[in-house]
Amino acid sequence: MSKSIKRIGAFILSMLLLYIGFKYLISKEQRDLFFAIPLTTLLTSVLICIPSFILSGIELRFLYSKVSKIKLTAYDTATLPIVINLWGVLIPFQGSFIYTTAYIHSKYKKGIGHSAKVYLLSFSISLALAGLIGILYASFSNIAFSIYFIMLSVLLVFNPLGLVVLEQLLSRYKDIKHEWLSKIINKASKLFGTEHIDKKLLFYLVLLKICNIATSAIWAYWVTITFRINLTVIQLLLILLLTNLTALIQITPGNIGVNQIASGGLAILVGGTMNDGFFLSAFQFLSNFTIAITLGSLFTFINMKYFSWQYFKSLL
Protein backbone atom coordinates (compact mmCIF):
# COMPACT_ATOMS: atom_id res chain seq x y z
CA MET A 1 0.00 0.00 0.00
CA SER A 2 2.82 2.42 0.91
CA LYS A 3 4.45 1.95 -2.51
CA SER A 4 1.15 2.68 -4.26
CA ILE A 5 0.72 5.84 -2.21
CA LYS A 6 4.26 6.96 -3.11
CA ARG A 7 3.59 6.41 -6.83
CA ILE A 8 0.30 8.31 -6.71
CA GLY A 9 2.07 11.06 -4.78
CA ALA A 10 4.80 11.19 -7.45
CA PHE A 11 2.22 11.66 -10.23
CA ILE A 12 0.46 14.39 -8.24
CA LEU A 13 3.81 16.11 -7.60
CA SER A 14 4.69 16.06 -11.31
CA MET A 15 1.37 17.67 -12.21
CA LEU A 16 1.82 20.27 -9.46
CA LEU A 17 5.32 21.18 -10.67
CA LEU A 18 4.08 21.53 -14.24
CA TYR A 19 1.22 23.74 -13.08
CA ILE A 20 3.60 25.97 -11.11
CA GLY A 21 5.97 26.15 -14.08
CA PHE A 22 3.35 27.06 -16.67
CA LYS A 23 1.52 29.39 -14.28
CA TYR A 24 4.38 31.31 -12.67
CA LEU A 25 7.72 30.57 -14.37
CA ILE A 26 7.02 31.40 -18.01
CA SER A 27 5.26 34.28 -19.71
CA LYS A 28 1.67 34.17 -20.93
CA GLU A 29 2.93 34.47 -24.53
CA GLN A 30 5.12 31.36 -24.16
CA ARG A 31 2.33 29.48 -22.42
CA ASP A 32 -0.16 30.32 -25.17
CA LEU A 33 2.41 29.36 -27.81
CA PHE A 34 2.98 25.96 -26.21
CA PHE A 35 -0.70 25.05 -25.99
CA ALA A 36 -1.26 26.14 -29.60
CA ILE A 37 1.51 24.03 -31.17
CA PRO A 38 0.22 22.71 -34.53
CA LEU A 39 0.07 18.94 -35.06
CA THR A 40 2.38 19.23 -38.10
CA THR A 41 5.03 20.94 -35.93
CA LEU A 42 4.80 18.17 -33.34
CA LEU A 43 5.06 15.45 -36.00
CA THR A 44 8.11 17.16 -37.52
CA SER A 45 9.74 17.20 -34.09
CA VAL A 46 8.95 13.50 -33.63
CA LEU A 47 10.57 12.60 -36.96
CA ILE A 48 13.73 14.53 -36.03
CA CYS A 49 13.87 12.83 -32.60
CA ILE A 50 13.49 9.20 -33.78
CA PRO A 51 17.12 8.82 -35.05
CA SER A 52 18.26 9.69 -31.52
CA PHE A 53 16.39 6.64 -30.17
CA ILE A 54 17.97 4.41 -32.82
CA LEU A 55 21.46 5.65 -31.91
CA SER A 56 20.69 4.93 -28.24
CA GLY A 57 19.68 1.40 -29.23
CA ILE A 58 22.99 0.83 -31.04
CA GLU A 59 24.79 2.07 -27.93
CA LEU A 60 22.86 -0.42 -25.78
CA ARG A 61 23.80 -3.18 -28.23
CA PHE A 62 27.52 -2.38 -27.82
CA LEU A 63 27.30 -2.13 -24.03
CA TYR A 64 25.30 -5.31 -23.44
CA SER A 65 27.60 -7.20 -25.81
CA LYS A 66 30.62 -6.18 -23.74
CA VAL A 67 29.15 -6.21 -20.22
CA SER A 68 26.80 -9.20 -20.44
CA LYS A 69 28.11 -11.11 -23.48
CA ILE A 70 24.66 -10.97 -25.08
CA LYS A 71 23.79 -9.69 -28.52
CA LEU A 72 20.60 -7.67 -28.70
CA THR A 73 18.47 -8.53 -31.70
CA ALA A 74 18.00 -5.94 -34.45
CA TYR A 75 14.42 -5.54 -33.23
CA ASP A 76 15.51 -4.80 -29.63
CA THR A 77 18.24 -2.47 -30.85
CA ALA A 78 15.69 -0.38 -32.74
CA THR A 79 12.80 -0.48 -30.26
CA LEU A 80 14.10 -0.88 -26.69
CA PRO A 81 14.97 2.83 -26.13
CA ILE A 82 11.45 3.82 -27.22
CA VAL A 83 9.85 1.31 -24.83
CA ILE A 84 12.21 2.43 -22.06
CA ASN A 85 11.04 6.00 -22.64
CA LEU A 86 7.42 4.94 -22.16
CA TRP A 87 8.05 3.07 -18.90
CA GLY A 88 10.11 5.95 -17.55
CA VAL A 89 6.88 7.94 -17.61
CA LEU A 90 4.56 5.17 -16.41
CA ILE A 91 6.58 4.29 -13.30
CA PRO A 92 8.12 6.85 -10.93
CA PHE A 93 11.59 6.24 -9.47
CA GLN A 94 13.65 4.74 -12.34
CA GLY A 95 10.79 3.12 -14.26
CA SER A 96 12.88 2.85 -17.43
CA PHE A 97 15.63 0.99 -15.55
CA ILE A 98 13.12 -1.37 -13.94
CA TYR A 99 11.54 -2.26 -17.30
CA THR A 100 14.94 -2.75 -18.99
CA THR A 101 16.14 -5.02 -16.18
CA ALA A 102 12.95 -7.12 -16.30
CA TYR A 103 13.01 -7.40 -20.11
CA ILE A 104 16.71 -8.34 -20.34
CA HIS A 105 16.23 -10.89 -17.53
CA SER A 106 13.15 -12.40 -19.18
CA LYS A 107 14.48 -12.62 -22.73
CA TYR A 108 18.25 -12.98 -22.28
CA LYS A 109 18.42 -14.50 -18.77
CA LYS A 110 20.70 -11.85 -17.31
CA GLY A 111 20.38 -10.36 -13.83
CA ILE A 112 19.92 -6.84 -12.49
CA GLY A 113 23.66 -6.18 -12.12
CA HIS A 114 24.22 -6.25 -15.88
CA SER A 115 21.60 -3.59 -16.63
CA ALA A 116 22.85 -1.43 -13.76
CA LYS A 117 26.38 -1.40 -15.20
CA VAL A 118 25.10 -0.63 -18.71
CA TYR A 119 23.02 2.25 -17.30
CA LEU A 120 25.96 3.67 -15.33
CA LEU A 121 28.40 3.44 -18.24
CA SER A 122 26.05 5.14 -20.67
CA PHE A 123 25.20 7.84 -18.11
CA SER A 124 28.90 8.43 -17.31
CA ILE A 125 29.84 9.00 -20.95
CA SER A 126 26.94 11.43 -21.38
CA LEU A 127 28.02 13.41 -18.33
CA ALA A 128 31.67 13.49 -19.42
CA LEU A 129 30.79 14.85 -22.85
CA ALA A 130 28.41 17.40 -21.31
CA GLY A 131 31.23 18.49 -19.01
CA LEU A 132 33.71 18.87 -21.87
CA ILE A 133 31.26 20.90 -23.97
CA GLY A 134 30.49 23.01 -20.88
CA ILE A 135 34.16 23.75 -20.25
CA LEU A 136 34.73 24.74 -23.87
CA TYR A 137 31.65 26.96 -23.96
CA ALA A 138 32.34 28.65 -20.62
CA SER A 139 35.97 29.28 -21.64
CA PHE A 140 34.95 31.28 -24.73
CA SER A 141 31.91 33.12 -23.43
CA ASN A 142 30.85 35.45 -20.65
CA ILE A 143 28.02 33.37 -19.22
CA ALA A 144 26.51 34.20 -15.85
CA PHE A 145 28.16 32.44 -12.90
CA SER A 146 30.90 31.18 -15.25
CA ILE A 147 33.17 30.08 -12.36
CA TYR A 148 30.44 27.87 -10.88
CA PHE A 149 29.54 26.58 -14.33
CA ILE A 150 33.15 25.60 -15.06
CA MET A 151 33.39 23.87 -11.65
CA LEU A 152 30.24 21.88 -12.45
CA SER A 153 31.60 20.94 -15.88
CA VAL A 154 34.91 19.74 -14.40
CA LEU A 155 33.05 17.58 -11.88
CA LEU A 156 31.03 16.03 -14.71
CA VAL A 157 34.21 15.09 -16.60
CA PHE A 158 35.60 13.32 -13.50
CA ASN A 159 32.68 10.93 -13.10
CA PRO A 160 33.05 7.11 -12.80
CA LEU A 161 34.43 7.09 -16.35
CA GLY A 162 37.56 8.68 -14.89
CA LEU A 163 38.40 5.26 -13.45
CA VAL A 164 39.38 4.19 -16.98
CA VAL A 165 41.93 7.00 -17.15
CA LEU A 166 43.33 6.15 -13.70
CA GLU A 167 43.72 2.48 -14.65
CA GLN A 168 45.60 3.45 -17.80
CA LEU A 169 47.93 5.71 -15.82
CA LEU A 170 48.64 3.04 -13.20
CA SER A 171 49.38 0.42 -15.85
CA ARG A 172 51.79 2.83 -17.56
CA TYR A 173 53.76 3.63 -14.37
CA LYS A 174 54.20 0.13 -12.97
CA ASP A 175 57.47 0.99 -11.24
CA ILE A 176 55.62 3.22 -8.76
CA LYS A 177 54.24 1.40 -5.70
CA HIS A 178 50.49 1.83 -5.71
CA GLU A 179 49.00 -1.57 -4.78
CA TRP A 180 46.50 -0.07 -2.33
CA LEU A 181 45.29 2.43 -4.93
CA SER A 182 45.03 -0.30 -7.58
CA LYS A 183 42.83 -2.40 -5.29
CA ILE A 184 40.49 0.53 -4.65
CA ILE A 185 40.28 1.35 -8.37
CA ASN A 186 39.68 -2.32 -9.31
CA LYS A 187 36.83 -2.62 -6.81
CA ALA A 188 35.29 0.64 -8.05
CA SER A 189 35.69 -0.49 -11.67
CA LYS A 190 33.80 -3.71 -10.98
CA LEU A 191 31.07 -1.76 -9.21
CA PHE A 192 30.56 0.79 -12.00
CA GLY A 193 31.33 -1.55 -14.90
CA THR A 194 34.30 0.44 -16.21
CA GLU A 195 36.37 -2.76 -16.15
CA HIS A 196 34.62 -3.67 -19.42
CA ILE A 197 35.74 -0.50 -21.18
CA ASP A 198 38.64 -0.72 -23.62
CA LYS A 199 39.93 1.83 -26.14
CA LYS A 200 37.97 0.36 -29.05
CA LEU A 201 34.66 0.23 -27.16
CA LEU A 202 35.20 3.71 -25.72
CA PHE A 203 35.84 5.06 -29.22
CA TYR A 204 32.59 3.57 -30.57
CA LEU A 205 30.56 4.72 -27.56
CA VAL A 206 31.89 8.28 -27.71
CA LEU A 207 31.30 8.35 -31.48
CA LEU A 208 27.69 7.25 -30.96
CA LYS A 209 27.20 9.87 -28.25
CA ILE A 210 28.63 12.57 -30.53
CA CYS A 211 26.26 11.47 -33.33
CA ASN A 212 23.41 11.65 -30.82
CA ILE A 213 24.51 15.13 -29.75
CA ALA A 214 24.63 16.15 -33.43
CA THR A 215 21.05 14.89 -33.84
CA SER A 216 20.04 16.92 -30.79
CA ALA A 217 21.78 19.95 -32.30
CA ILE A 218 19.70 19.61 -35.49
CA TRP A 219 16.55 19.39 -33.37
CA ALA A 220 17.64 22.38 -31.25
CA TYR A 221 18.39 24.47 -34.34
CA TRP A 222 14.97 23.63 -35.77
CA VAL A 223 13.35 24.58 -32.43
CA THR A 224 15.08 27.99 -32.36
CA ILE A 225 13.79 28.78 -35.85
CA THR A 226 10.28 27.40 -35.33
CA PHE A 227 9.61 29.05 -31.96
CA ARG A 228 12.05 31.98 -32.26
CA ILE A 229 13.87 31.07 -29.06
CA ASN A 230 16.65 33.54 -28.34
CA LEU A 231 19.37 30.97 -27.57
CA THR A 232 22.25 29.58 -29.62
CA VAL A 233 22.37 25.92 -30.57
CA ILE A 234 25.31 25.40 -28.17
CA GLN A 235 23.32 26.93 -25.31
CA LEU A 236 20.34 24.70 -26.11
CA LEU A 237 22.60 21.64 -26.28
CA LEU A 238 24.12 22.42 -22.89
CA ILE A 239 20.67 22.75 -21.37
CA LEU A 240 19.58 19.41 -22.85
CA LEU A 241 22.79 17.61 -21.83
CA LEU A 242 23.03 19.01 -18.31
CA THR A 243 19.37 18.25 -17.66
CA ASN A 244 20.53 14.61 -17.66
CA LEU A 245 21.78 15.30 -14.14
CA THR A 246 18.20 15.17 -12.91
CA ALA A 247 18.23 11.43 -13.68
CA LEU A 248 20.13 11.06 -10.40
CA ILE A 249 17.12 12.33 -8.41
CA GLN A 250 14.07 10.94 -10.19
CA ILE A 251 11.13 11.72 -7.93
CA THR A 252 8.36 11.96 -10.54
CA PRO A 253 7.40 9.81 -13.56
CA GLY A 254 9.92 10.60 -16.29
CA ASN A 255 11.03 13.48 -14.04
CA ILE A 256 8.09 15.49 -15.39
CA GLY A 257 8.09 18.94 -13.83
CA VAL A 258 11.57 18.48 -12.37
CA ASN A 259 13.24 18.48 -15.80
CA GLN A 260 11.32 21.54 -16.95
CA ILE A 261 12.17 23.63 -13.89
CA ALA A 262 15.80 22.42 -13.96
CA SER A 263 16.06 23.35 -17.65
CA GLY A 264 14.77 26.82 -16.84
CA GLY A 265 17.46 27.23 -14.18
CA LEU A 266 20.16 25.92 -16.54
CA ALA A 267 19.00 28.34 -19.24
CA ILE A 268 19.68 31.21 -16.84
CA LEU A 269 23.09 29.68 -16.04
CA VAL A 270 24.15 29.65 -19.71
CA GLY A 271 22.89 33.15 -20.39
CA GLY A 272 19.25 32.57 -21.36
CA THR A 273 15.94 32.92 -19.53
CA MET A 274 13.66 30.67 -17.50
CA ASN A 275 11.09 31.11 -20.29
CA ASP A 276 13.37 29.55 -22.91
CA GLY A 277 14.61 26.64 -20.80
CA PHE A 278 11.18 25.63 -19.48
CA PHE A 279 9.59 25.84 -22.93
CA LEU A 280 12.41 23.83 -24.53
CA SER A 281 12.17 21.00 -21.99
CA ALA A 282 8.37 20.94 -22.08
CA PHE A 283 8.35 20.66 -25.87
CA GLN A 284 11.04 17.97 -25.80
CA PHE A 285 8.94 15.97 -23.33
CA LEU A 286 5.85 16.40 -25.50
CA SER A 287 7.75 15.09 -28.55
CA ASN A 288 9.25 12.12 -26.70
CA PHE A 289 5.96 11.28 -25.01
CA THR A 290 4.21 11.24 -28.40
CA ILE A 291 6.76 8.65 -29.57
CA ALA A 292 6.43 6.70 -26.31
CA ILE A 293 2.64 6.56 -26.17
CA THR A 294 2.32 5.46 -29.82
CA LEU A 295 5.32 3.34 -30.81
CA GLY A 296 6.27 2.54 -27.21
CA SER A 297 2.84 1.08 -26.45
CA LEU A 298 2.92 -0.99 -29.65
CA PHE A 299 6.38 -2.42 -28.91
CA THR A 300 5.45 -3.11 -25.28
CA PHE A 301 2.52 -5.21 -26.50
CA ILE A 302 4.80 -7.13 -28.91
CA ASN A 303 7.35 -7.72 -26.13
CA MET A 304 4.80 -9.34 -23.82
CA LYS A 305 5.58 -12.79 -25.21
CA TYR A 306 9.13 -12.47 -23.85
CA PHE A 307 8.20 -10.69 -20.65
CA SER A 308 7.95 -12.09 -17.11
CA TRP A 309 5.44 -9.92 -15.27
CA GLN A 310 6.13 -11.82 -12.06
CA TYR A 311 9.80 -10.80 -12.12
CA PHE A 312 8.78 -7.27 -13.15
CA LYS A 313 6.52 -6.97 -10.09
CA SER A 314 9.33 -8.18 -7.82
CA LEU A 315 11.42 -5.16 -8.89
CA LEU A 316 8.73 -2.60 -8.07
PDB file of N, CA and C in Angstrom, residues 229-281:
ATOM      1  N   ILE A 229      13.242  31.061 -30.387  1.00  0.00           N
ATOM      2  CA  ILE A 229      13.871  31.070 -29.058  1.00  0.00           C
ATOM      3  C   ILE A 229      15.218  31.774 -29.162  1.00  0.00           C
ATOM      4  N   ASN A 230      15.454  32.696 -28.270  1.00  0.00           N
ATOM      5  CA  ASN A 230      16.654  33.535 -28.338  1.00  0.00           C
ATOM      6  C   ASN A 230      17.842  32.871 -27.626  1.00  0.00           C
ATOM      7  N   LEU A 231      18.207  31.678 -28.090  1.00  0.00           N
ATOM      8  CA  LEU A 231      19.366  30.966 -27.570  1.00  0.00           C
ATOM      9  C   LEU A 231      20.135  30.364 -28.738  1.00  0.00           C
ATOM     10  N   THR A 232      21.455  30.230 -28.582  1.00  0.00           N
ATOM     11  CA  THR A 232      22.250  29.582 -29.622  1.00  0.00           C
ATOM     12  C   THR A 232      22.076  28.072 -29.527  1.00  0.00           C
ATOM     13  N   VAL A 233      22.465  27.375 -30.569  1.00  0.00           N
ATOM     14  CA  VAL A 233      22.370  25.918 -30.573  1.00  0.00           C
ATOM     15  C   VAL A 233      23.229  25.327 -29.460  1.00  0.00           C
ATOM     16  N   ILE A 234      24.425  25.895 -29.228  1.00  0.00           N
ATOM     17  CA  ILE A 234      25.309  25.401 -28.167  1.00  0.00           C
ATOM     18  C   ILE A 234      24.652  25.574 -26.798  1.00  0.00           C
ATOM     19  N   GLN A 235      24.015  26.713 -26.580  1.00  0.00           N
ATOM     20  CA  GLN A 235      23.316  26.935 -25.311  1.00  0.00           C
ATOM     21  C   GLN A 235      22.188  25.918 -25.120  1.00  0.00           C
ATOM     22  N   LEU A 236      21.434  25.680 -26.177  1.00  0.00           N
ATOM     23  CA  LEU A 236      20.344  24.699 -26.106  1.00  0.00           C
ATOM     24  C   LEU A 236      20.881  23.295 -25.829  1.00  0.00           C
ATOM     25  N   LEU A 237      21.984  22.948 -26.488  1.00  0.00           N
ATOM     26  CA  LEU A 237      22.599  21.638 -26.279  1.00  0.00           C
ATOM     27  C   LEU A 237      23.042  21.462 -24.832  1.00  0.00           C
ATOM     28  N   LEU A 238      23.671  22.491 -24.280  1.00  0.00           N
ATOM     29  CA  LEU A 238      24.122  22.423 -22.892  1.00  0.00           C
ATOM     30  C   LEU A 238      22.953  22.222 -21.941  1.00  0.00           C
ATOM     31  N   ILE A 239      21.853  22.914 -22.209  1.00  0.00           N
ATOM     32  CA  ILE A 239      20.667  22.754 -21.372  1.00  0.00           C
ATOM     33  C   ILE A 239      20.159  21.314 -21.444  1.00  0.00           C
ATOM     34  N   LEU A 240      20.073  20.776 -22.666  1.00  0.00           N
ATOM     35  CA  LEU A 240      19.578  19.408 -22.852  1.00  0.00           C
ATOM     36  C   LEU A 240      20.501  18.386 -22.197  1.00  0.00           C
ATOM     37  N   LEU A 241      21.825  18.568 -22.373  1.00  0.00           N
ATOM     38  CA  LEU A 241      22.793  17.606 -21.828  1.00  0.00           C
ATOM     39  C   LEU A 241      22.869  17.662 -20.307  1.00  0.00           C
ATOM     40  N   LEU A 242      22.896  18.869 -19.762  1.00  0.00           N
ATOM     41  CA  LEU A 242      23.026  19.015 -18.314  1.00  0.00           C
ATOM     42  C   LEU A 242      21.747  18.638 -17.576  1.00  0.00           C
ATOM     43  N   THR A 243      20.626  18.694 -18.281  1.00  0.00           N
ATOM     44  CA  THR A 243      19.373  18.252 -17.660  1.00  0.00           C
ATOM     45  C   THR A 243      19.428  16.761 -17.324  1.00  0.00           C
ATOM     46  N   ASN A 244      20.347  16.029 -17.979  1.00  0.00           N
ATOM     47  CA  ASN A 244      20.527  14.608 -17.663  1.00  0.00           C
ATOM     48  C   ASN A 244      20.878  14.388 -16.200  1.00  0.00           C
ATOM     49  N   LEU A 245      21.433  15.412 -15.557  1.00  0.00           N
ATOM     50  CA  LEU A 245      21.784  15.297 -14.143  1.00  0.00           C
ATOM     51  C   LEU A 245      20.576  14.974 -13.280  1.00  0.00           C
ATOM     52  N   THR A 246      19.399  15.412 -13.708  1.00  0.00           N
ATOM     53  CA  THR A 246      18.196  15.167 -12.910  1.00  0.00           C
ATOM     54  C   THR A 246      17.852  13.687 -12.839  1.00  0.00           C
ATOM     55  N   ALA A 247      18.472  12.873 -13.725  1.00  0.00           N
ATOM     56  CA  ALA A 247      18.232  11.426 -13.679  1.00  0.00           C
ATOM     57  C   ALA A 247      18.715  10.830 -12.361  1.00  0.00           C
ATOM     58  N   LEU A 248      19.620  11.538 -11.679  1.00  0.00           N
ATOM     59  CA  LEU A 248      20.134  11.064 -10.400  1.00  0.00           C
ATOM     60  C   LEU A 248      19.111  11.199  -9.282  1.00  0.00           C
ATOM     61  N   ILE A 249      18.111  12.070  -9.469  1.00  0.00           N
ATOM     62  CA  ILE A 249      17.120  12.326  -8.411  1.00  0.00           C
ATOM     63  C   ILE A 249      15.706  12.222  -8.978  1.00  0.00           C
ATOM     64  N   GLN A 250      15.391  11.097  -9.582  1.00  0.00           N
ATOM     65  CA  GLN A 250      14.069  10.944 -10.187  1.00  0.00           C
ATOM     66  C   GLN A 250      13.010  10.763  -9.106  1.00  0.00           C
ATOM     67  N   ILE A 251      12.170  11.766  -8.956  1.00  0.00           N
ATOM     68  CA  ILE A 251      11.129  11.718  -7.933  1.00  0.00           C
ATOM     69  C   ILE A 251       9.731  11.761  -8.540  1.00  0.00           C
ATOM     70  N   THR A 252       9.658  11.966  -9.859  1.00  0.00           N
ATOM     71  CA  THR A 252       8.361  11.961 -10.541  1.00  0.00           C
ATOM     72  C   THR A 252       8.468  11.081 -11.782  1.00  0.00           C
ATOM     73  N   PRO A 253       7.356  10.635 -12.349  1.00  0.00           N
ATOM     74  CA  PRO A 253       7.400   9.810 -13.562  1.00  0.00           C
ATOM     75  C   PRO A 253       8.093  10.539 -14.711  1.00  0.00           C
ATOM     76  N   GLY A 254       9.192   9.957 -15.208  1.00  0.00           N
ATOM     77  CA  GLY A 254       9.921  10.595 -16.290  1.00  0.00           C
ATOM     78  C   GLY A 254      10.501  11.947 -15.906  1.00  0.00           C
ATOM     79  N   ASN A 255      10.572  12.188 -14.577  1.00  0.00           N
ATOM     80  CA  ASN A 255      11.032  13.482 -14.044  1.00  0.00           C
ATOM     81  C   ASN A 255      10.241  14.667 -14.607  1.00  0.00           C
ATOM     82  N   ILE A 256       8.961  14.421 -14.893  1.00  0.00           N
ATOM     83  CA  ILE A 256       8.089  15.491 -15.389  1.00  0.00           C
ATOM     84  C   ILE A 256       8.002  16.594 -14.338  1.00  0.00           C
ATOM     85  N   GLY A 257       8.118  17.812 -14.753  1.00  0.00           N
ATOM     86  CA  GLY A 257       8.090  18.936 -13.832  1.00  0.00           C
ATOM     87  C   GLY A 257       9.480  19.281 -13.334  1.00  0.00           C
ATOM     88  N   VAL A 258      10.202  18.274 -12.855  1.00  0.00           N
ATOM     89  CA  VAL A 258      11.570  18.482 -12.368  1.00  0.00           C
ATOM     90  C   VAL A 258      12.478  18.899 -13.524  1.00  0.00           C
ATOM     91  N   ASN A 259      12.406  18.160 -14.632  1.00  0.00           N
ATOM     92  CA  ASN A 259      13.235  18.481 -15.799  1.00  0.00           C
ATOM     93  C   ASN A 259      12.960  19.883 -16.326  1.00  0.00           C
ATOM     94  N   GLN A 260      11.697  20.253 -16.374  1.00  0.00           N
ATOM     95  CA  GLN A 260      11.320  21.545 -16.954  1.00  0.00           C
ATOM     96  C   GLN A 260      11.839  22.709 -16.103  1.00  0.00           C
ATOM     97  N   ILE A 261      11.688  22.564 -14.785  1.00  0.00           N
ATOM     98  CA  ILE A 261      12.167  23.629 -13.894  1.00  0.00           C
ATOM     99  C   ILE A 261      13.699  23.669 -13.893  1.00  0.00           C
ATOM    100  N   ALA A 262      14.332  22.483 -13.914  1.00  0.00           N
ATOM    101  CA  ALA A 262      15.797  22.421 -13.963  1.00  0.00           C
ATOM    102  C   ALA A 262      16.321  23.050 -15.253  1.00  0.00           C
ATOM    103  N   SER A 263      15.647  22.772 -16.369  1.00  0.00           N
ATOM    104  CA  SER A 263      16.060  23.351 -17.655  1.00  0.00           C
ATOM    105  C   SER A 263      15.954  24.875 -17.640  1.00  0.00           C
ATOM    106  N   GLY A 264      14.919  25.375 -16.968  1.00  0.00           N
ATOM    107  CA  GLY A 264      14.772  26.818 -16.837  1.00  0.00           C
ATOM    108  C   GLY A 264      15.937  27.421 -16.066  1.00  0.00           C
ATOM    109  N   GLY A 265      16.322  26.758 -14.972  1.00  0.00           N
ATOM    110  CA  GLY A 265      17.455  27.227 -14.183  1.00  0.00           C
ATOM    111  C   GLY A 265      18.758  27.156 -14.965  1.00  0.00           C
ATOM    112  N   LEU A 266      18.954  26.075 -15.724  1.00  0.00           N
ATOM    113  CA  LEU A 266      20.160  25.920 -16.536  1.00  0.00           C
ATOM    114  C   LEU A 266      20.217  26.961 -17.651  1.00  0.00           C
ATOM    115  N   ALA A 267      19.050  27.304 -18.190  1.00  0.00           N
ATOM    116  CA  ALA A 267      18.999  28.336 -19.235  1.00  0.00           C
ATOM    117  C   ALA A 267      19.534  29.665 -18.701  1.00  0.00           C
ATOM    118  N   ILE A 268      19.172  29.981 -17.469  1.00  0.00           N
ATOM    119  CA  ILE A 268      19.684  31.207 -16.843  1.00  0.00           C
ATOM    120  C   ILE A 268      21.199  31.106 -16.666  1.00  0.00           C
ATOM    121  N   LEU A 269      21.663  29.906 -16.283  1.00  0.00           N
ATOM    122  CA  LEU A 269      23.092  29.684 -16.042  1.00  0.00           C
ATOM    123  C   LEU A 269      23.932  29.874 -17.296  1.00  0.00           C
ATOM    124  N   VAL A 270      23.386  29.519 -18.467  1.00  0.00           N
ATOM    125  CA  VAL A 270      24.155  29.651 -19.715  1.00  0.00           C
ATOM    126  C   VAL A 270      23.848  30.953 -20.457  1.00  0.00           C
ATOM    127  N   GLY A 271      23.125  31.843 -19.796  1.00  0.00           N
ATOM    128  CA  GLY A 271      22.892  33.152 -20.389  1.00  0.00           C
ATOM    129  C   GLY A 271      21.538  33.357 -21.023  1.00  0.00           C
ATOM    130  N   GLY A 272      20.589  32.441 -20.795  1.00  0.00           N
ATOM    131  CA  GLY A 272      19.249  32.572 -21.358  1.00  0.00           C
ATOM    132  C   GLY A 272      18.243  32.990 -20.297  1.00  0.00           C
ATOM    133  N   THR A 273      16.996  32.582 -20.484  1.00  0.00           N
ATOM    134  CA  THR A 273      15.937  32.923 -19.528  1.00  0.00           C
ATOM    135  C   THR A 273      15.185  31.664 -19.104  1.00  0.00           C
ATOM    136  N   MET A 274      14.498  31.775 -17.972  1.00  0.00           N
ATOM    137  CA  MET A 274      13.658  30.675 -17.495  1.00  0.00           C
ATOM    138  C   MET A 274      12.617  30.306 -18.546  1.00  0.00           C
ATOM    139  N   ASN A 275      12.065  31.317 -19.219  1.00  0.00           N
ATOM    140  CA  ASN A 275      11.092  31.110 -20.291  1.00  0.00           C
ATOM    141  C   ASN A 275      11.592  30.103 -21.318  1.00  0.00           C
ATOM    142  N   ASP A 276      12.811  30.374 -21.832  1.00  0.00           N
ATOM    143  CA  ASP A 276      13.367  29.554 -22.912  1.00  0.00           C
ATOM    144  C   ASP A 276      13.634  28.125 -22.463  1.00  0.00           C
ATOM    145  N   GLY A 277      14.259  27.974 -21.285  1.00  0.00           N
ATOM    146  CA  GLY A 277      14.609  26.645 -20.796  1.00  0.00           C
ATOM    147  C   GLY A 277      13.391  25.793 -20.498  1.00  0.00           C
ATOM    148  N   PHE A 278      12.401  26.377 -19.833  1.00  0.00           N
ATOM    149  CA  PHE A 278      11.182  25.633 -19.482  1.00  0.00           C
ATOM    150  C   PHE A 278      10.437  25.217 -20.747  1.00  0.00           C
ATOM    151  N   PHE A 279      10.300  26.141 -21.682  1.00  0.00           N
ATOM    152  CA  PHE A 279       9.587  25.840 -22.927  1.00  0.00           C
ATOM    153  C   PHE A 279      10.298  24.737 -23.702  1.00  0.00           C
ATOM    154  N   LEU A 280      11.632  24.826 -23.805  1.00  0.00           N
ATOM    155  CA  LEU A 280      12.409  23.826 -24.529  1.00  0.00           C
ATOM    156  C   LEU A 280      12.193  22.436 -23.958  1.00  0.00           C
ATOM    157  N   SER A 281      12.315  22.306 -22.638  1.00  0.00           N
ATOM    158  CA  SER A 281      12.171  21.002 -21.993  1.00  0.00           C
ATOM    159  C   SER A 281      10.748  20.468 -22.104  1.00  0.00           C
TER     160      SER A 281
END
